[in-house]
Amino acid sequence: MNRPTSLLEDALSLDAGESNSRGPEKGLVVLVEDCVETSGAFVLHHLIKRFLSPNLSSSDNVVLLVAFAQPFSHYDRILRKMGCNLVAQRENKRLLFFDMLMLECPDDGVEDGLIAFYGNIQKAVEVNSSNKNITIMIDDISLLEVATNGSTKDVLNFMHYCHTLKTQFGCTIIKILHEDIYSSGDGFTFPLQMEYLADITIKAQPLITGLAEDVHGQLTVLNKGTIDGFRNSKGKIHNFHYKIKENSVDYFYPGSRS
């Protein structure tokens, strides 16, 4: 009997199956929204490990990680604890790492800078697109906006460019956004636009009931669903809790550990 390896993978429709042979769905856009009280970075770590799992075909899945928030050493340290060696994955070209920590677009050339940046991503996708599932992960769209001197319009244009890779090459795109920094003023339209573009939205939030010793927070996953390439307006909403361990994350329904 096929069973998902976790509630998160069930919500994302990543059914592990009997042989753990299934990788990421092709052509999905996943948005992870978090806040200061509850970081969503663990979701990215979980999915990196999932997509680079040795149980998946070593030649079929490539992760392209665009890092604005953390250096490679940070991800390597965390993923090693989770049983995934990113150095080895980078050497065998299953992981392509873009270190963008120092990216800063000049005031008079923001658009040109983003076009050049997108060109690098597009080139990497084209080189690895033959018979491969490519997942593009952006660890912090909020910091991309900082790099563009607060130009939300240019960031939106850049994200639209990236979404063309979904259509052209079937890429899956996963991105993190800090929702609470847009909680007031006209800026809140930006996360709304990101949600509109997403097929799946994952919200990492504190517990409604407050702090708990053995629970770190809750996840709400809105899976809009697709039918023959068209969105299903009914969709599905999944709510469950999680606890972060040293080497993994425990997902469970309230009142349950199974």
XYZ file of C-alpha atoms in Angstrom:
258
model
C 0.000 0.000 0.000
C 1.392 3.413 -0.952
C 1.770 5.773 1.980
C 3.251 9.285 2.201
C 6.341 9.618 4.367
C 4.927 12.659 6.188
C 1.840 14.839 6.437
C 3.703 17.593 4.581
C 4.444 15.351 1.632
C 0.838 14.177 1.677
C -0.351 17.804 1.526
C 2.043 18.470 -1.368
C 0.878 15.294 -3.144
C 4.371 13.795 -2.923
C 3.384 10.166 -2.515
C 6.519 8.174 -1.741
C 5.047 4.940 -3.029
C 6.348 1.487 -2.358
C 9.804 2.176 -3.783
C 10.142 5.840 -2.798
C 10.641 6.493 -6.493
C 8.544 9.584 -6.962
C 10.193 12.988 -7.031
C 8.742 16.490 -7.100
C 5.737 17.193 -9.259
C 6.719 18.935 -12.492
C 5.494 22.448 -13.115
C 4.357 23.455 -9.631
C 4.855 26.813 -7.923
C 5.091 26.488 -4.131
C 5.118 29.529 -1.835
C 6.293 29.194 1.777
C 5.127 32.086 3.950
C 6.508 32.520 7.458
C 6.911 35.160 10.167
C 9.410 36.251 12.815
C 7.872 33.965 15.449
C 7.893 30.919 13.174
C 10.545 30.506 10.490
C 9.652 28.411 7.450
C 13.260 27.539 6.583
C 12.785 23.987 7.877
C 10.288 23.369 5.058
C 13.004 24.185 2.537
C 15.462 21.875 4.310
C 12.887 19.091 4.329
C 12.197 19.452 0.601
C 15.886 19.691 -0.349
C 16.485 16.380 1.401
C 13.364 14.883 -0.182
C 14.251 15.882 -3.724
C 17.899 14.801 -3.376
C 17.018 11.522 -1.686
C 19.172 8.574 -2.816
C 15.915 6.624 -3.089
C 15.026 8.788 -6.082
C 16.697 8.322 -9.438
C 20.133 9.938 -9.245
C 19.896 11.190 -12.811
C 16.344 12.528 -12.865
C 16.214 15.235 -10.182
C 18.241 18.441 -9.937
C 17.830 21.168 -7.299
C 18.865 24.707 -8.182
C 19.142 26.617 -4.882
C 19.230 30.428 -5.121
C 20.476 31.606 -1.721
C 19.885 35.164 -0.551
C 19.623 34.383 3.172
C 22.280 31.769 4.014
C 25.650 30.554 2.627
C 26.289 27.051 1.327
C 28.021 26.055 4.594
C 24.789 26.725 6.496
C 22.726 24.409 4.301
C 25.452 21.775 4.215
C 25.688 21.711 8.017
C 21.921 21.340 8.496
C 21.404 18.803 5.713
C 24.324 16.654 6.952
C 22.489 16.311 10.267
C 19.478 15.186 8.264
C 21.540 12.598 6.386
C 22.103 14.487 3.121
C 25.615 15.452 1.960
C 25.265 18.613 -0.124
C 28.970 18.683 -1.018
C 28.621 15.298 -2.687
C 25.356 16.336 -4.326
C 26.995 19.472 -5.708
C 29.926 17.460 -7.055
C 27.646 15.032 -8.892
C 25.670 18.040 -10.211
C 22.362 17.156 -8.575
C 22.630 20.424 -6.620
C 23.408 23.751 -8.294
C 24.056 26.487 -5.714
C 23.753 30.204 -6.507
C 25.307 32.310 -3.733
C 23.472 35.653 -3.965
C 24.246 36.983 -0.464
C 26.179 39.945 -1.853
C 23.792 40.760 -4.700
C 23.116 44.486 -4.884
C 21.612 46.054 -7.987
C 22.689 49.653 -8.800
C 19.937 52.270 -8.604
C 20.160 52.982 -12.315
C 20.386 49.353 -13.418
C 18.006 47.251 -11.320
C 16.150 45.832 -14.304
C 19.338 45.037 -16.217
C 20.824 43.386 -13.127
C 17.792 41.121 -12.673
C 17.682 40.236 -16.362
C 21.330 39.176 -16.208
C 20.631 37.183 -13.037
C 17.666 35.467 -14.652
C 19.827 34.683 -17.687
C 22.205 32.705 -15.440
C 19.321 30.712 -13.986
C 17.836 30.083 -17.423
C 21.178 28.881 -18.756
C 21.578 26.442 -15.845
C 18.065 25.094 -16.442
C 18.655 24.667 -20.178
C 21.906 22.770 -19.608
C 20.203 20.353 -17.180
C 16.744 20.154 -18.748
C 17.216 16.990 -20.809
C 15.109 14.206 -19.213
C 15.450 15.769 -15.756
C 13.096 17.204 -13.151
C 14.444 20.593 -12.088
C 13.386 22.300 -8.862
C 14.301 25.969 -8.400
C 14.391 27.055 -4.747
C 14.650 30.717 -3.702
C 15.365 30.988 0.009
C 14.167 34.558 0.560
C 12.245 36.716 -1.902
C 12.193 39.473 0.736
C 15.983 39.826 0.499
C 15.752 39.918 -3.292
C 13.590 43.007 -2.830
C 16.277 44.499 -0.574
C 18.896 43.814 -3.252
C 16.762 45.712 -5.776
C 16.544 48.734 -3.473
C 12.921 48.027 -2.587
C 11.687 47.740 -6.165
C 8.674 45.435 -5.763
C 7.776 45.897 -9.434
C 11.160 44.586 -10.593
C 10.950 41.619 -8.207
C 7.511 40.734 -9.553
C 8.823 40.953 -13.113
C 11.727 38.699 -12.155
C 9.350 36.126 -10.624
C 7.262 36.194 -13.789
C 10.446 35.496 -15.771
C 11.142 32.495 -13.520
C 7.594 31.235 -13.994
C 8.209 30.996 -17.731
C 10.693 28.234 -16.875
C 7.777 26.305 -15.382
C 5.929 26.510 -18.684
C 8.924 25.932 -20.936
C 10.821 23.250 -19.017
C 8.319 21.964 -16.451
C 10.387 23.346 -13.568
C 9.018 23.310 -10.034
C 9.570 26.620 -8.213
C 9.692 26.858 -4.414
C 10.162 30.231 -2.711
C 10.112 31.655 0.817
C 8.491 34.976 1.718
C 8.347 36.695 5.132
C 4.693 37.639 5.213
C 4.780 39.751 8.377
C 7.060 42.434 6.934
C 4.257 43.238 4.490
C 1.511 43.269 7.128
C 0.663 46.953 6.779
C 0.228 49.509 4.005
C 0.109 48.935 0.272
C 3.020 46.503 0.496
C 0.649 43.695 1.495
C -0.382 43.396 -2.149
C 3.000 41.776 -2.858
C 2.375 38.568 -0.833
C -1.143 38.450 -2.277
C 0.336 38.497 -5.775
C 2.792 35.760 -4.789
C -0.094 33.657 -3.449
C -2.039 34.169 -6.674
C 0.880 32.850 -8.720
C 1.355 29.807 -6.454
C -0.252 26.414 -6.968
C 0.458 25.553 -3.321
C 0.865 27.958 -0.399
C 2.434 26.760 2.869
C 1.961 29.039 5.884
C 4.216 28.466 8.918
C 2.501 30.046 11.926
C 2.689 30.073 15.735
C 0.111 28.027 17.590
C -3.191 29.840 18.008
C -3.215 28.725 21.641
C 0.228 30.220 22.300
C 3.595 28.632 23.096
C 3.921 24.932 23.835
C 6.934 23.025 25.123
C 6.709 20.122 22.679
C 5.199 21.859 19.611
C 6.973 24.556 17.601
C 4.115 25.706 15.390
C 1.510 24.770 12.829
C 1.423 24.510 9.059
C -1.495 25.417 6.853
C -1.139 24.069 3.313
C -3.481 25.355 0.613
C -3.242 23.064 -2.391
C -5.261 24.638 -5.187
C -5.089 21.489 -7.267
C -5.007 21.166 -11.056
C -7.154 19.359 -13.601
C -5.590 18.894 -17.052
C -3.401 21.935 -16.482
C -6.207 24.126 -15.106
C -6.572 25.093 -11.462
C -9.326 23.470 -9.441
C -11.010 26.266 -7.491
C -12.118 23.855 -4.757
C -8.599 22.847 -3.795
C -7.665 21.358 -0.423
C -6.599 22.883 2.891
C -4.417 20.871 5.305
C -3.717 21.933 8.903
C -1.225 20.121 11.111
C 1.389 20.786 13.782
C 5.122 20.224 13.756
C 8.044 19.812 16.123
C 11.617 20.465 15.016
C 14.096 17.820 16.124
C 17.886 17.840 15.797
C 17.909 15.733 12.637
C 14.337 15.941 11.365
C 10.872 17.434 11.752
C 7.881 15.645 13.268
C 4.527 16.406 11.609
C 1.291 15.426 13.335
C -2.344 16.327 13.723
C -3.352 18.080 16.980
C -3.647 15.552 19.776
C -1.760 12.887 17.839
C 1.822 11.780 17.217
C 1.053 9.288 14.438
